Short mmCIF file of C-alpha atoms in Angstrom, two decimals:
data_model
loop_
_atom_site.label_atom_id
_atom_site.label_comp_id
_atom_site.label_asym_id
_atom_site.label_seq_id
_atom_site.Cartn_x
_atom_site.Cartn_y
_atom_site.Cartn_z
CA UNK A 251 13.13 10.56 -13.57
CA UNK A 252 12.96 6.86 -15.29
CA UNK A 253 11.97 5.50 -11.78
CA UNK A 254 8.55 6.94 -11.74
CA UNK A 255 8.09 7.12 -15.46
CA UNK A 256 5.29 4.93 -16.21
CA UNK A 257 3.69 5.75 -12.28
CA UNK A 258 0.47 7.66 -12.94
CA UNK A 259 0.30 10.93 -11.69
CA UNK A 260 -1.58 10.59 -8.66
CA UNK A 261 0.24 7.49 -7.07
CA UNK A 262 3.48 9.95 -7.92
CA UNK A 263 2.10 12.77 -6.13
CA UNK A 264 1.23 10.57 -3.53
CA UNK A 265 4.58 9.39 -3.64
CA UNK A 266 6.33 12.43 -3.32
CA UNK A 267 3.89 14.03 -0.67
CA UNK A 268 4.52 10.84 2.16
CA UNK A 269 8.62 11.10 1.60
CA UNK A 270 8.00 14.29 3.03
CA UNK A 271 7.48 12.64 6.49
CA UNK A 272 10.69 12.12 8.60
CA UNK A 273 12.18 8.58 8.01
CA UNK A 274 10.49 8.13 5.03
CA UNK A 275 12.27 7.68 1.66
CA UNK A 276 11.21 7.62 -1.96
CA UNK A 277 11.48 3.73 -1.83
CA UNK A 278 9.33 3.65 1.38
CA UNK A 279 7.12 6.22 0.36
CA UNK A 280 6.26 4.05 -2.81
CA UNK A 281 6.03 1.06 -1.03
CA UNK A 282 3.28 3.01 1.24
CA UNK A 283 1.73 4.35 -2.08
CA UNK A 284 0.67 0.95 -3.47
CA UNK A 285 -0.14 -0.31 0.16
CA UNK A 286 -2.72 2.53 0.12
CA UNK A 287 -4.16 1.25 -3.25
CA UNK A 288 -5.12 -1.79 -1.45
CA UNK A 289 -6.93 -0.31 1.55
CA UNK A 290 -10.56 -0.63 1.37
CA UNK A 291 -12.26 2.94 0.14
CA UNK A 292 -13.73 3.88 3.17
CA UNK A 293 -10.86 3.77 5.44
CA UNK A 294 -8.54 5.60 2.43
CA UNK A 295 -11.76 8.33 2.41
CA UNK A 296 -11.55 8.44 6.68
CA UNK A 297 -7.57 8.67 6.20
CA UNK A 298 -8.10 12.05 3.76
CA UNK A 299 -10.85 13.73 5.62
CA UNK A 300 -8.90 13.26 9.06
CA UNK A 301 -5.87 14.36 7.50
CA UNK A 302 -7.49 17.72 5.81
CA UNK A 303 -9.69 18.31 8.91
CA UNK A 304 -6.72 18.06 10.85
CA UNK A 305 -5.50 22.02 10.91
CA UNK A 306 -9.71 22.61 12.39
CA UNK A 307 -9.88 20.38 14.70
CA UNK A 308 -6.40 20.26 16.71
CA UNK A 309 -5.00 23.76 18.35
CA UNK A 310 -2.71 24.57 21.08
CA UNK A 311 -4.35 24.45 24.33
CA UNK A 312 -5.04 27.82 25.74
CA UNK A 313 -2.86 26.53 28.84
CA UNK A 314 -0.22 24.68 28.04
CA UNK A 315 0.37 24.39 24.71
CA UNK A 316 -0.22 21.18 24.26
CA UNK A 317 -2.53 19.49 21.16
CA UNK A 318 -6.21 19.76 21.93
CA UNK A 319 -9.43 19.72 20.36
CA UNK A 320 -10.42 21.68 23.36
CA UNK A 321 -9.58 25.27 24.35
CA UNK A 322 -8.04 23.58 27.49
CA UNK A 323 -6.24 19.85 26.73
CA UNK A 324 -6.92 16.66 28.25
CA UNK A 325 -3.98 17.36 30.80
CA UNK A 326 -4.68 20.22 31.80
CA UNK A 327 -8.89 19.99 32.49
CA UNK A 328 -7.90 16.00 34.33
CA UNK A 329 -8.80 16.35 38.15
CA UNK A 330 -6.52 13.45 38.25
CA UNK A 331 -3.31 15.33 37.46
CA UNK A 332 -0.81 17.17 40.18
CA UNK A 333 -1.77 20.97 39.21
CA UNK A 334 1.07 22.06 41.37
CA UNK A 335 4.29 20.96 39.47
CA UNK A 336 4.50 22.14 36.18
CA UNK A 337 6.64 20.67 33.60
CA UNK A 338 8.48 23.09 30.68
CA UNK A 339 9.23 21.52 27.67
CA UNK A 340 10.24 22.76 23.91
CA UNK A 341 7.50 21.32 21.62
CA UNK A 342 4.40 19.62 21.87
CA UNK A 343 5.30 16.66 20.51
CA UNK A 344 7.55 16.27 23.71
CA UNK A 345 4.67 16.05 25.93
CA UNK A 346 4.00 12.59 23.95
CA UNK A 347 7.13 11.10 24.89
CA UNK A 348 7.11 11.80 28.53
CA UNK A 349 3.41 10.76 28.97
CA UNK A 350 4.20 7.22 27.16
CA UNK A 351 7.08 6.77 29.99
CA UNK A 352 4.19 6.41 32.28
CA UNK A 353 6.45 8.89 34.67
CA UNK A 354 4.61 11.93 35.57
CA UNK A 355 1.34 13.16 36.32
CA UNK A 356 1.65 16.74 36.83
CA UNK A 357 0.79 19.55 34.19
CA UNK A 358 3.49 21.20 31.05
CA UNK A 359 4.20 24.06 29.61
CA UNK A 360 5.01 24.20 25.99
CA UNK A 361 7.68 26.76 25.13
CA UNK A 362 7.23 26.10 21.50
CA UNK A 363 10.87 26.46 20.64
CA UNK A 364 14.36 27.16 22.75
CA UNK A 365 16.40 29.81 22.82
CA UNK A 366 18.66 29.76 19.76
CA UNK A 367 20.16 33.29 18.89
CA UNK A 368 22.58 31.51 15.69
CA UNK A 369 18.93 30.84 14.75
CA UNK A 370 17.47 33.75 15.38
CA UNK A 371 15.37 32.57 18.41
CA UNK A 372 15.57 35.17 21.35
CA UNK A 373 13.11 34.85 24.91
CA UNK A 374 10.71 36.69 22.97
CA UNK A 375 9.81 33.88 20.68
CA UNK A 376 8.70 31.55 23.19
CA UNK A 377 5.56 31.30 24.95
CA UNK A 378 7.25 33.18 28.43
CA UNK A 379 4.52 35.62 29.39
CA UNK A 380 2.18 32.69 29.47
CA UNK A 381 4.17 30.68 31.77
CA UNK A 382 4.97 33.71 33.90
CA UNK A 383 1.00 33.92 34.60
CA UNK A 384 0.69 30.69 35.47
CA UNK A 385 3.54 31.07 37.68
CA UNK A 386 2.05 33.24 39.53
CA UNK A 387 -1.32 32.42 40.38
CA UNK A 388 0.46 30.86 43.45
CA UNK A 389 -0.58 27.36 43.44
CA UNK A 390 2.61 26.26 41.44
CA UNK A 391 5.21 24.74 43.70
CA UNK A 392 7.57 23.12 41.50
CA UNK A 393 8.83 23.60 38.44
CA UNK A 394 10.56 21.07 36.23
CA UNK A 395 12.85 22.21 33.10
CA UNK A 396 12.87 19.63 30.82
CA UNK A 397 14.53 21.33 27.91
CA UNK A 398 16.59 19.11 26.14
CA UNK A 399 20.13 18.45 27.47
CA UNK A 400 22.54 20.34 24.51
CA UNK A 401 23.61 23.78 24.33
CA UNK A 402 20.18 25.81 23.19
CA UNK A 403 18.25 23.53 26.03
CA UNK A 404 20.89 24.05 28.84
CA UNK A 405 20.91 27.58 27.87
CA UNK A 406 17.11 27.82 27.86
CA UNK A 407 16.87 26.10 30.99
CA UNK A 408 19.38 28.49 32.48
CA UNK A 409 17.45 31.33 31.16
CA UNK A 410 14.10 30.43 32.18
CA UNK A 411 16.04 29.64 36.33
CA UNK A 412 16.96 33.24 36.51
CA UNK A 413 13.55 34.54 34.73
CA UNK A 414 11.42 32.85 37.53
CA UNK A 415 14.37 33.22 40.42
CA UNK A 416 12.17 35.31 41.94
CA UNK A 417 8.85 33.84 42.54
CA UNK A 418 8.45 31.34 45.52
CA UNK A 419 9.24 27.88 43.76
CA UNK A 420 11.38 24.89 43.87
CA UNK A 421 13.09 25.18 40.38
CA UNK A 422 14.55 21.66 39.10
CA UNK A 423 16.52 20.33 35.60
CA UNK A 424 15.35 16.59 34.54
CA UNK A 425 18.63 14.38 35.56
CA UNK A 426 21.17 13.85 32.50
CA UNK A 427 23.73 10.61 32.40
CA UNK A 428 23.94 7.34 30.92
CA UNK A 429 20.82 6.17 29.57
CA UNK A 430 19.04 3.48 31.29
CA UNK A 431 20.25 -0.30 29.46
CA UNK A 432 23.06 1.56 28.10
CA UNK A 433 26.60 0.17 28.05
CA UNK A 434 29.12 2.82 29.80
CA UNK A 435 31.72 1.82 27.61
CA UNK A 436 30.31 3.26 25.02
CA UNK A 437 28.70 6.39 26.52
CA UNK A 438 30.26 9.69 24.92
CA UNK A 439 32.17 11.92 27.06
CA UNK A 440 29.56 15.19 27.39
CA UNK A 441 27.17 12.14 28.61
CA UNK A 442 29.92 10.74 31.21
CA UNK A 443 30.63 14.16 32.79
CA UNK A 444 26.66 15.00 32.97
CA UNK A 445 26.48 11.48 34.64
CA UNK A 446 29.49 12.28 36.81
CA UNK A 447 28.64 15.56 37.95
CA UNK A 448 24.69 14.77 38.31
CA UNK A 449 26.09 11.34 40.80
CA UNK A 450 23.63 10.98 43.94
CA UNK A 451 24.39 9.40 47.29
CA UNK A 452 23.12 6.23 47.62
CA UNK A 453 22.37 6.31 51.46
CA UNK B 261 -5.27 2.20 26.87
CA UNK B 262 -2.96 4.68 29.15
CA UNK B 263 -0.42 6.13 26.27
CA UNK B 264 -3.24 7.31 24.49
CA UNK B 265 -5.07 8.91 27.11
CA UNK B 266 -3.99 12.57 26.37
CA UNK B 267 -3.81 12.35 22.84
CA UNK B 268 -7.19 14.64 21.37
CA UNK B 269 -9.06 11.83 19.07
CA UNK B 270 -8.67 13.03 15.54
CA UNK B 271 -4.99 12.58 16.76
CA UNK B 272 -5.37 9.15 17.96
CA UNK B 273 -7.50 8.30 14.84
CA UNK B 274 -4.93 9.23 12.56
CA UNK B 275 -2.32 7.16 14.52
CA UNK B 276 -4.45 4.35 14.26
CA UNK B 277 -4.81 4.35 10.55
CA UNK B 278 -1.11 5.35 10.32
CA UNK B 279 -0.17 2.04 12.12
CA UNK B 280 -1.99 0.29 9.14
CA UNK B 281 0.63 0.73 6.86
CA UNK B 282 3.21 -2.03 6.09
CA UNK B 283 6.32 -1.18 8.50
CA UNK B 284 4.77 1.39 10.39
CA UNK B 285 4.15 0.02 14.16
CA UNK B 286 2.44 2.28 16.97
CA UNK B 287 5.32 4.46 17.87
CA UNK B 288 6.36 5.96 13.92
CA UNK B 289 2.72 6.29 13.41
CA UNK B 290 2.59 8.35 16.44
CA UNK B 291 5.87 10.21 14.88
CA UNK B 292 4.21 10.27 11.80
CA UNK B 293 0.97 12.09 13.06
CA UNK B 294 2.91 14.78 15.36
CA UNK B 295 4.87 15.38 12.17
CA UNK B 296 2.10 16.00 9.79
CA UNK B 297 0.51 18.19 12.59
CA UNK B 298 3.47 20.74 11.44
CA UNK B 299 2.80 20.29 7.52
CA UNK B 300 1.53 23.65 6.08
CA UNK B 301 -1.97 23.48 6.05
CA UNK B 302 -2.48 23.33 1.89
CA UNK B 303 0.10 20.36 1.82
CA UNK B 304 -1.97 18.44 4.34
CA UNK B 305 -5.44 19.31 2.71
CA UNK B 306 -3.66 18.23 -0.90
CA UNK B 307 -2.29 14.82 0.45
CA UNK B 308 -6.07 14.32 2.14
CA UNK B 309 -7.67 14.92 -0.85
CA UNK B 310 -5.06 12.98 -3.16
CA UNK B 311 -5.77 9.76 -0.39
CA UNK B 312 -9.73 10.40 -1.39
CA UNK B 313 -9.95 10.66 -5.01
CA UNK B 314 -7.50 7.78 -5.32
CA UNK B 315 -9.83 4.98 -5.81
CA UNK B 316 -11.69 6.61 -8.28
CA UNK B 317 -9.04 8.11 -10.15
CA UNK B 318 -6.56 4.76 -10.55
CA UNK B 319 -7.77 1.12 -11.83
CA UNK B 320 -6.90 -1.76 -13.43
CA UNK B 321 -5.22 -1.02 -16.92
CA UNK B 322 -7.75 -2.99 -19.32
CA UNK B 323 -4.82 -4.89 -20.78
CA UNK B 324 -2.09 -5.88 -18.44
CA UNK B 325 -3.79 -4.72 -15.19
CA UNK B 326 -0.93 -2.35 -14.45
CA UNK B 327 -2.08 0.98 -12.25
CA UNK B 328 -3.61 3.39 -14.83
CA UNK B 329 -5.41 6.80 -14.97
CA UNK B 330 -6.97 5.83 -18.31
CA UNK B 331 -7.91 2.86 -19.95
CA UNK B 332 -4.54 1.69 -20.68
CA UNK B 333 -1.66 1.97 -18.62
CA UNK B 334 1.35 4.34 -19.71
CA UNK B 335 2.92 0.49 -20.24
CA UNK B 336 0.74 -0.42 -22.92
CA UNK B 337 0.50 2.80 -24.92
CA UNK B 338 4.28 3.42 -24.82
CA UNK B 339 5.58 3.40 -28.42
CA UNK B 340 9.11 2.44 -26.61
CA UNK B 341 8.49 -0.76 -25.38
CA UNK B 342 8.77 -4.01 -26.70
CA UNK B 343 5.43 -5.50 -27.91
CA UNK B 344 6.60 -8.53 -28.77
CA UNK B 345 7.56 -9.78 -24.89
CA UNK B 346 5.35 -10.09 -22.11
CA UNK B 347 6.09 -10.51 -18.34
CA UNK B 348 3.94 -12.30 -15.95
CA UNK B 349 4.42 -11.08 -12.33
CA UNK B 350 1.44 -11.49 -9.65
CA UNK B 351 0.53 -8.11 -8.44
CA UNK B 352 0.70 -4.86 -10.15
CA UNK B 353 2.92 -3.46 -7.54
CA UNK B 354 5.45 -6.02 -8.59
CA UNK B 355 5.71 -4.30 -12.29
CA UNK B 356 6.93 -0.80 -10.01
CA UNK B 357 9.97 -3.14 -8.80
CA UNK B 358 10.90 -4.50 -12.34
CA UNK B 359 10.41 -0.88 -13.59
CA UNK B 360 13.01 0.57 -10.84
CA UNK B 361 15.52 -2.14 -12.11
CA UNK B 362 15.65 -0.80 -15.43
CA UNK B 363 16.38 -3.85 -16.79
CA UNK B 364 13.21 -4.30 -19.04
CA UNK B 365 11.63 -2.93 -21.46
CA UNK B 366 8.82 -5.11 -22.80
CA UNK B 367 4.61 -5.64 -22.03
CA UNK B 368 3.58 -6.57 -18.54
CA UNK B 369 0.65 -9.11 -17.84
CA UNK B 370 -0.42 -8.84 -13.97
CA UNK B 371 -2.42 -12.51 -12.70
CA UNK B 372 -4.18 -10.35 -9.78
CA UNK B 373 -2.72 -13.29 -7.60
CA UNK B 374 -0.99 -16.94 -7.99
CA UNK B 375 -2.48 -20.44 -7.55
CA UNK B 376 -2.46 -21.54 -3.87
CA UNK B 377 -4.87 -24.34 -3.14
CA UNK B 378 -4.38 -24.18 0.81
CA UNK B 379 -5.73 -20.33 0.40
CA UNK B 380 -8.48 -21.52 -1.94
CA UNK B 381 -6.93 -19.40 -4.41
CA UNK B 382 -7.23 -21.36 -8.21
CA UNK B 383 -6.83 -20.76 -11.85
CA UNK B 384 -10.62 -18.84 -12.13
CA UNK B 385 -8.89 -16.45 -9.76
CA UNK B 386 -6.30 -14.62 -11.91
CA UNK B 387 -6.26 -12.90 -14.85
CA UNK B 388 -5.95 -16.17 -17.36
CA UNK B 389 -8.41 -15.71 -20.02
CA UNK B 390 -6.83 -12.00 -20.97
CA UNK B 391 -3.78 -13.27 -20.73
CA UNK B 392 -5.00 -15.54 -23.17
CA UNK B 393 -6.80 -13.31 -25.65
CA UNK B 394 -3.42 -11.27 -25.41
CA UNK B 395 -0.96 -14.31 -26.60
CA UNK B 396 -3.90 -15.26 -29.54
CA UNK B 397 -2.88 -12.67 -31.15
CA UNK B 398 -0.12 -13.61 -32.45
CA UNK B 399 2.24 -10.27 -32.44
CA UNK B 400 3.91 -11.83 -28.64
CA UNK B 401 6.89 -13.80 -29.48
CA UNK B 402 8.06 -14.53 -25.93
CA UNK B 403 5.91 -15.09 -22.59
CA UNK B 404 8.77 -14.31 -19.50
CA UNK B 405 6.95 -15.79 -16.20
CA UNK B 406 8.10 -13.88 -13.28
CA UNK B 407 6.16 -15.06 -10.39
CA UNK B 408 8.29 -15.59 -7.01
CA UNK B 409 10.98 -18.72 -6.62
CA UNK B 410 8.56 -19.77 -3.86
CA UNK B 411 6.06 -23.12 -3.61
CA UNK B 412 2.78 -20.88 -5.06
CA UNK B 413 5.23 -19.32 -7.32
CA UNK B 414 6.50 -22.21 -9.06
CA UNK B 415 3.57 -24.26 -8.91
CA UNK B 416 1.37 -21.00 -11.08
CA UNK B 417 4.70 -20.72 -13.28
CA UNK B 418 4.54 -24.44 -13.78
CA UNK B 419 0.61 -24.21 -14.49
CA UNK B 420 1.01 -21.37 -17.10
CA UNK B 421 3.60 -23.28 -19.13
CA UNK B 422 1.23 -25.96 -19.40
CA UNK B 423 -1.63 -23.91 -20.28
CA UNK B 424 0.07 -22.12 -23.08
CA UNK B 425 2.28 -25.05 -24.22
CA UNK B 426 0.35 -25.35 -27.62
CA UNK B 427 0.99 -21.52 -28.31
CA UNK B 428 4.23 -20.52 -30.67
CA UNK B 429 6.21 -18.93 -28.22
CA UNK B 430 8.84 -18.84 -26.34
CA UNK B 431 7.83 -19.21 -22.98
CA UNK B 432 10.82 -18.72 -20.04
CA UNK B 433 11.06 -18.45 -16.19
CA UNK B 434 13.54 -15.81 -14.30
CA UNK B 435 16.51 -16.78 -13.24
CA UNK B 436 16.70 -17.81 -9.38
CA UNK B 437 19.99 -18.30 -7.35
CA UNK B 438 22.26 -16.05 -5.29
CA UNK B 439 21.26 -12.33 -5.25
CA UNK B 440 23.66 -9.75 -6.27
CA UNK B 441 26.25 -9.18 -3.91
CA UNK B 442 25.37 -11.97 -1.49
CA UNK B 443 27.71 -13.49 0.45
CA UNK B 444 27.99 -17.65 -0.75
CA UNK B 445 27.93 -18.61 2.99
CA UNK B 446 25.04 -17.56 3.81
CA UNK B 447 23.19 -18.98 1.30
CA UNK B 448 20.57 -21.54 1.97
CA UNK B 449 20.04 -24.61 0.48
CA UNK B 450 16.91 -23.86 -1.51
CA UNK B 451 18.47 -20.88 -3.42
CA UNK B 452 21.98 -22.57 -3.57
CA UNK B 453 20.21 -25.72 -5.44
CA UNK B 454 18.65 -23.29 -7.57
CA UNK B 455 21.66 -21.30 -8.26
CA UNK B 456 23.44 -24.61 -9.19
CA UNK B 457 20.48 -26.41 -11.40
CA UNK B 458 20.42 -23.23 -12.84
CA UNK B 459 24.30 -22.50 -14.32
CA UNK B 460 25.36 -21.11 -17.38
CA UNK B 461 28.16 -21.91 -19.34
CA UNK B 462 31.12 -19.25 -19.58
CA UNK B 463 32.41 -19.95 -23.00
#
């Protein structure tokens, strides 16, 4: 590789290591590389430690799934959150985006995966038997599938409405359509017939 | 701060020292951290402990100031370069994007900087007096000064020329004009005066 030829070694094992993250390339990861070299010692020693103390400090939540530091998250030990809706989604990570919409305040469920059988993913694989317990402690009244809106999260959400058919509780699916700010002309036709077939009354 | 409220704080420390890097706002940090949370464990605890030993085990190459391991920089000790040719260029991390080009193949001198009175910035400041030492020498036959096209740029390339006038060598200034593949129209007038004071002859 002439590119990296006359990098030293750690700067190209630095390198290498950050194109690893997603959306980062090896021109990007360099340019992060020599940004590094100018941060002041401490914070590049707080960086490190954080980053290899990581894997100790942050598990799933007993609960939920979720990232904590806790056996129980932040979400679910909050008085402040509506213990009586609970919402299911497919990673961890997910939980992120709908708390920065500002949106919700009740508790999740992580399934930590979908259903996927050309990948080998079967009900088995998720975390079911945990959501089936919390199910049915009774104090759940709603609960919201918010799989993501392809084939594996349709047919998880499917799934998990005739696993929990049963059990007294208003089952719902997040709404699917045009995104908000988005110009219809341009929507693609899976989105227009979700959008169609989702359409509300308006009075 | 509300988005961060549920995120566990090693989490939200990492984001915040993510968001430090050049490019990398609040949100891809955020992606950025979630991501690394699913790097194998010995990955993470190698790029933490590559972040912390990188201070101590990359400086200043003695001679050009080039990022080294050692006491000279792979630069300096190659056999394969051209001795006889030095580039100026302000920072060391502007030797990696002469490098990538492939388009030289001689000694590098980094300045650790460029004149700029309004930031109190002045000759004392860069690297002069090894720069110096290295031209006495007599073996450098051509002194290529590649600071930017800018005000500072010009105003350090126009310094160094004087400073070294008395010296027998060839002393020269990159090119500036249109980039490669630029459209003419959208030039502006800076680089399109540049382009056309500095013209070559065909034949």
């Amino acid at each position: 590789m002439p590119n990296f030829r006359s990098l030293p070694a750690p700067l190209q094992n630095l390198t290498e290591a950050l194109s690893r993250l997603p959306g980062v390339g090896k021109r990007t990861a360099e340019r992060l590389t020599l940004a590094l070299l100018e941060w002041p010692e401490e914070q590049l020693c707080s960086l490190g430690e954080n980053l290899i103390q990581l894997r100790q400090r942050i598990h799933p939540c007993r609960q939920c799934g979720n990232y904590s530091e806790d056996e129980l998250c932040g979400i679910c030990t909050s008085p402040q959150r509506q213990n009586n809706i609970i919402c299911v989604v497919e990673t961890a990570a997910q939980i992120r985006v709908i708390e920065n919409s500002g949106s919700y305040h009740g508790l999740y469920h992580v399934l930590g995966g979908r259903l996927s059988p050309l990948n080998g993913k079967g009900p088995e694989d998720l975390r079911l038997p945990e959501l089936r317990t919390r199910l049915q402690t009774g104090s759940v009244s709603e609960l919201i599938l918010a799989t993501s809106p392809d084939v594996d999260g349709e047919a998880t959400a499917h799934f998990l409405t005739q696993e929990f058919a049963s059990l007294p509780l208003t089952i719902s699916r997040i709404a699917s359509g045009i995104p908000a700010g988005a110009d219809l002309s341009y929507a693609d036709a899976a989105t227009l017939s979700m959008a169609l077939s989702g359409r509300r009354k308006i009075n």
